[in-house]
Short mmCIF file of C-alpha atoms in Angstrom, two decimals:
data_model
loop_
_atom_site.label_atom_id
_atom_site.label_comp_id
_atom_site.label_asym_id
_atom_site.label_seq_id
_atom_site.Cartn_x
_atom_site.Cartn_y
_atom_site.Cartn_z
CA MET A 19 0.00 0.00 0.00
CA MET A 20 1.44 3.37 -1.03
CA GLU A 21 2.20 5.87 1.74
CA ARG A 22 0.80 9.39 1.67
CA ASP A 23 3.10 12.40 1.71
CA TYR A 24 1.82 14.71 4.44
CA ARG A 25 3.24 18.13 5.31
CA THR A 26 1.42 19.01 8.54
CA ALA A 27 -0.10 17.14 11.45
CA LEU A 28 -1.79 17.77 14.77
CA ILE A 29 -1.55 15.14 17.51
CA ALA A 30 -3.99 15.95 20.29
CA GLY A 31 -6.45 14.63 22.80
CA ALA A 32 -4.79 13.86 26.11
CA PRO A 33 -1.47 13.55 27.96
CA SER A 34 -0.96 10.20 26.23
CA GLN A 35 2.64 8.98 26.03
CA LEU A 36 1.73 6.88 23.00
CA ALA A 37 0.40 9.96 21.20
CA ARG A 38 3.55 11.90 21.95
CA GLU A 39 5.76 9.04 20.82
CA LEU A 40 3.73 9.06 17.61
CA ALA A 41 4.36 12.78 17.26
CA LEU A 42 8.12 12.18 17.53
CA TRP A 43 7.97 9.38 14.97
CA LEU A 44 5.98 11.46 12.48
CA ALA A 45 8.34 14.40 12.93
CA GLY A 46 11.18 12.03 12.07
CA THR A 47 9.60 11.49 8.65
CA GLY A 48 9.99 15.19 7.88
CA MET A 49 6.44 16.17 8.74
CA ARG A 50 5.70 19.47 10.53
CA VAL A 51 4.04 18.12 13.68
CA HIS A 52 2.04 20.13 16.19
CA VAL A 53 1.60 18.28 19.48
CA ALA A 54 -1.04 19.43 21.93
CA ALA A 55 -1.23 19.43 25.71
CA ARG A 56 -3.37 21.15 28.32
CA ALA A 57 -0.21 22.43 30.01
CA PRO A 58 2.72 23.21 27.68
CA GLU A 59 5.29 22.24 30.33
CA GLU A 60 4.11 18.64 30.02
CA LEU A 61 5.66 18.54 26.56
CA GLU A 62 9.17 19.67 27.51
CA PRO A 63 10.73 16.16 27.73
CA TYR A 64 9.43 15.38 24.24
CA LEU A 65 10.55 18.72 22.82
CA THR A 66 14.02 18.04 24.22
CA ARG A 67 14.10 14.55 22.74
CA ALA A 68 13.01 15.97 19.40
CA ARG A 69 15.80 18.56 19.42
CA ASP A 70 18.35 15.90 20.42
CA SER A 71 17.15 13.79 17.48
CA GLY A 72 17.45 16.66 15.04
CA VAL A 73 13.71 17.07 14.52
CA ARG A 74 11.20 19.63 15.75
CA LEU A 75 7.88 19.39 17.52
CA LEU A 76 5.64 22.44 17.70
CA PRO A 77 3.82 22.68 21.06
CA VAL A 78 0.17 23.73 21.15
CA GLU A 79 -1.84 24.50 24.27
CA LEU A 80 -5.14 22.68 23.81
CA ASP A 81 -7.72 21.31 26.24
CA THR A 82 -10.28 19.16 24.44
CA THR A 83 -12.58 19.19 27.48
CA ARG A 84 -13.08 22.93 26.80
CA MET A 85 -14.70 22.14 23.52
CA GLU A 86 -15.46 25.49 21.91
CA GLU A 87 -12.05 26.93 22.78
CA ALA A 88 -10.35 23.78 21.49
CA ARG A 89 -12.27 23.89 18.20
CA GLU A 90 -11.39 27.55 17.67
CA ARG A 91 -7.74 26.79 18.41
CA VAL A 92 -7.71 23.93 15.89
CA LEU A 93 -9.27 26.12 13.19
CA ALA A 94 -6.76 28.89 13.84
CA LEU A 95 -3.92 26.38 13.61
CA ASP A 96 -5.33 24.93 10.39
CA GLU A 97 -5.38 28.39 8.83
CA ALA A 98 -1.96 29.38 10.13
CA CYS A 99 -0.17 26.30 8.77
CA GLY A 100 -1.87 26.34 5.39
CA GLY A 101 -4.09 23.36 6.12
CA LEU A 102 -3.63 20.36 8.41
CA ASP A 103 -3.14 17.17 6.41
CA LEU A 104 -3.37 14.79 9.38
CA VAL A 105 -5.25 15.12 12.69
CA VAL A 106 -4.96 12.45 15.39
CA ALA A 107 -7.27 12.35 18.42
CA ALA A 108 -5.83 10.34 21.27
CA GLY A 109 -7.40 9.66 24.65
CA THR A 110 -6.79 8.79 28.25
CA TYR A 111 -6.91 5.66 30.41
CA GLU A 112 -8.66 5.22 33.75
CA GLU A 113 -9.94 2.19 35.64
CA THR A 114 -13.51 2.42 36.89
CA SER A 115 -14.76 -0.41 39.07
CA ALA A 116 -18.53 -0.71 39.33
CA ARG A 117 -18.11 -1.74 42.99
CA ASP A 118 -16.92 1.76 43.86
CA PHE A 119 -17.65 3.80 40.78
CA PRO A 120 -15.56 7.02 40.56
CA TRP A 121 -18.05 9.30 38.85
CA GLU A 122 -15.84 12.38 38.60
CA ARG A 123 -12.92 10.49 37.04
CA ALA A 124 -15.29 8.64 34.71
CA ARG A 125 -16.86 11.93 33.62
CA GLN A 126 -13.46 13.40 32.81
CA LEU A 127 -12.48 10.28 30.86
CA ILE A 128 -15.65 10.37 28.78
CA GLU A 129 -15.29 14.09 28.11
CA THR A 130 -11.77 13.47 26.82
CA ASN A 131 -12.23 10.20 24.93
CA VAL A 132 -15.71 10.79 23.53
CA THR A 133 -16.62 14.48 23.41
CA GLY A 134 -13.03 15.61 22.92
CA THR A 135 -12.48 13.24 20.00
CA VAL A 136 -15.64 14.39 18.22
CA ALA A 137 -14.95 18.07 18.91
CA LEU A 138 -11.41 17.86 17.58
CA LEU A 139 -12.02 15.85 14.41
CA SER A 140 -15.27 17.57 13.44
CA ALA A 141 -13.66 21.00 13.77
CA VAL A 142 -11.27 20.48 10.88
CA LEU A 143 -13.52 18.15 8.84
CA PRO A 144 -15.39 20.85 6.82
CA ARG A 145 -12.13 22.43 5.69
CA MET A 146 -10.66 19.08 4.71
CA LEU A 147 -13.78 18.44 2.64
CA GLU A 148 -13.35 21.80 0.92
CA ARG A 149 -9.73 20.96 0.12
CA GLY A 150 -10.61 17.44 -0.99
CA HIS A 151 -7.89 15.80 1.07
CA GLY A 152 -6.97 15.10 4.68
CA HIS A 153 -6.69 12.25 7.13
CA LEU A 154 -8.59 11.81 10.42
CA VAL A 155 -7.32 9.31 12.99
CA GLY A 156 -9.01 8.15 16.18
CA ILE A 157 -7.14 6.13 18.79
CA SER A 158 -9.47 3.46 20.13
CA SER A 159 -8.30 0.37 22.05
CA LEU A 160 -8.54 -3.40 22.03
CA ALA A 161 -10.70 -2.79 25.12
CA ALA A 162 -13.37 -1.53 22.70
CA TYR A 163 -13.95 -5.06 21.41
CA ARG A 164 -15.78 -6.11 24.58
CA GLY A 165 -16.55 -4.51 27.93
CA LEU A 166 -13.74 -5.42 30.31
CA ALA A 167 -14.08 -5.75 34.07
CA GLY A 168 -12.83 -2.70 35.94
CA ARG A 169 -12.79 -0.61 32.77
CA SER A 170 -16.45 0.19 32.15
CA ALA A 171 -16.02 3.86 31.28
CA TYR A 172 -12.82 3.23 29.31
CA SER A 173 -14.16 0.29 27.29
CA GLY A 174 -17.41 2.15 26.64
CA SER A 175 -15.64 5.32 25.52
CA LYS A 176 -13.33 3.44 23.17
CA ALA A 177 -16.25 1.49 21.70
CA PHE A 178 -17.77 4.87 20.87
CA VAL A 179 -14.55 5.99 19.16
CA SER A 180 -14.48 2.78 17.12
CA ASN A 181 -18.04 3.18 15.84
CA PHE A 182 -17.68 6.93 15.32
CA MET A 183 -14.62 6.46 13.13
CA GLU A 184 -16.30 3.66 11.20
CA SER A 185 -19.31 5.88 10.46
CA LEU A 186 -17.03 8.73 9.39
CA ARG A 187 -15.24 6.39 7.01
CA ALA A 188 -18.53 5.29 5.45
CA ASP A 189 -19.76 8.87 5.07
CA LEU A 190 -16.49 10.15 3.61
CA ARG A 191 -15.97 7.49 0.99
CA ASP A 192 -15.03 8.96 -2.39
CA THR A 193 -14.35 12.42 -0.92
CA GLY A 194 -10.55 12.18 -1.00
CA LEU A 195 -10.37 12.01 2.80
CA ARG A 196 -8.95 9.08 4.73
CA VAL A 197 -10.16 7.78 8.09
CA THR A 198 -8.17 5.44 10.33
CA CYS A 199 -9.05 3.84 13.65
CA VAL A 200 -6.17 2.38 15.68
CA TYR A 201 -6.66 -0.29 18.35
CA PRO A 202 -3.61 -0.48 20.63
CA GLY A 203 -3.36 -3.23 23.22
CA HIS A 204 -1.46 -3.13 26.49
CA LEU A 205 1.60 -0.89 26.49
CA ARG A 206 4.60 -2.02 28.48
CA ASN A 207 5.52 1.30 30.05
CA HIS A 208 1.97 2.00 31.22
CA HIS A 209 1.59 -1.36 32.91
CA ALA A 210 5.06 -1.16 34.42
CA VAL A 211 3.89 1.98 36.19
CA GLN A 212 0.79 0.12 37.33
CA GLY A 213 2.96 -2.71 38.67
CA ARG A 214 1.64 -5.27 36.20
CA SER A 215 3.19 -7.69 33.80
CA GLU A 216 0.97 -8.94 31.00
CA PRO A 217 1.66 -10.98 27.87
CA PHE A 218 1.72 -9.49 24.37
CA THR A 219 2.61 -5.98 25.50
CA LEU A 220 4.35 -3.46 23.27
CA ASP A 221 6.97 -0.86 24.06
CA GLU A 222 5.43 2.57 23.44
CA LYS A 223 8.12 3.59 20.93
CA ASP A 224 7.59 0.39 18.97
CA ALA A 225 3.81 0.83 19.15
CA ALA A 226 4.08 4.42 17.91
CA ALA A 227 6.23 3.36 14.95
CA ARG A 228 3.78 0.60 13.98
CA MET A 229 0.87 2.99 14.32
CA GLY A 230 2.65 5.67 12.28
CA ARG A 231 3.36 3.30 9.42
CA ALA A 232 -0.27 2.09 9.40
CA ILE A 233 -1.53 5.68 9.30
CA LEU A 234 0.75 6.72 6.44
CA GLN A 235 -0.28 3.61 4.52
CA GLY A 236 -3.89 4.74 4.88
CA LYS A 237 -5.15 1.64 6.67
CA ALA A 238 -8.79 1.90 7.73
CA ARG A 239 -8.25 -0.20 10.88
CA TYR A 240 -5.07 -1.23 12.64
CA ALA A 241 -4.95 -3.39 15.77
CA MET A 242 -1.77 -4.26 17.67
CA PRO A 243 -0.16 -6.46 18.76
CA TRP A 244 -1.69 -9.09 16.52
CA GLN A 245 -1.68 -11.77 19.22
CA ALA A 246 -3.77 -9.69 21.63
CA ALA A 247 -5.99 -8.47 18.78
CA THR A 248 -6.68 -12.07 17.73
CA PHE A 249 -7.56 -13.00 21.31
CA MET A 250 -9.96 -10.07 21.65
CA ARG A 251 -11.64 -10.92 18.34
CA MET A 252 -12.19 -14.44 19.64
CA LEU A 253 -13.83 -12.99 22.75
CA GLN A 254 -16.29 -11.10 20.54
CA VAL A 255 -17.96 -14.32 19.39
CA LEU A 256 -18.31 -15.91 22.84
CA PRO A 257 -21.73 -16.09 24.48
CA GLY A 258 -22.23 -13.64 27.33
CA SER A 259 -22.07 -16.14 30.18
CA LEU A 260 -18.74 -17.59 29.05
CA PHE A 261 -17.29 -14.17 28.33
CA ASP A 262 -18.30 -12.90 31.79
CA THR A 263 -16.34 -15.71 33.43
CA ILE A 264 -13.24 -15.03 31.36
CA ALA A 265 -13.49 -11.23 31.78
CA ARG A 266 -13.55 -11.54 35.59
CA ARG A 267 -10.38 -13.65 35.50
CA MET A 268 -8.66 -11.16 33.19
CA HIS A 269 -9.01 -8.30 35.66
#
């Protein structure tokens, strides 16, 4: 599959290490990459790594939970850079056990993963349609395949992202725009922080490189790693009672 040649990109959505590793990888291809954060100081380690690697990341202050401000900021950036070719909406991770449901944290997660994703991608969509080219990317998760124990808000929010991106792709067929939904599995660095060790995990740099190649190749869907993706697809066809038993043991 032939790769697209993009000039400009915006990577936004949350303080996601995977998203920022993706920004570094894309910048390494020669792309002009804007990377967003609610607090610019959060980006300093990545800006330093970019400079040390001989590439440049352009920081953008953006809070997707403040929807109207975020949309205005994206439109201003689109105009200033002569048109964004690629826009990636990431998300955030949070466990939410139904036995002690953390409403405030769940609300923030849904605002970021659901409302923030729609606000960000829909802001630039009309201009991409006018130009007849552009690429929208939503970062879902393998947790979107089925509702996982302890991750009700997260699994639900990522299932929304998956279906939203699929509907966009159907609507935008034959417009010149591309739509990609990425389904990452467990990331090694994240679970190391959480004190866990799980099979079929990916290093975040490796995951970002795989994701970047899939995006530039214009893949509609990309799930990784393949072993975990295959397992989750198998879970999709199980009857509810059997899945419930397995899901409880997975948590």
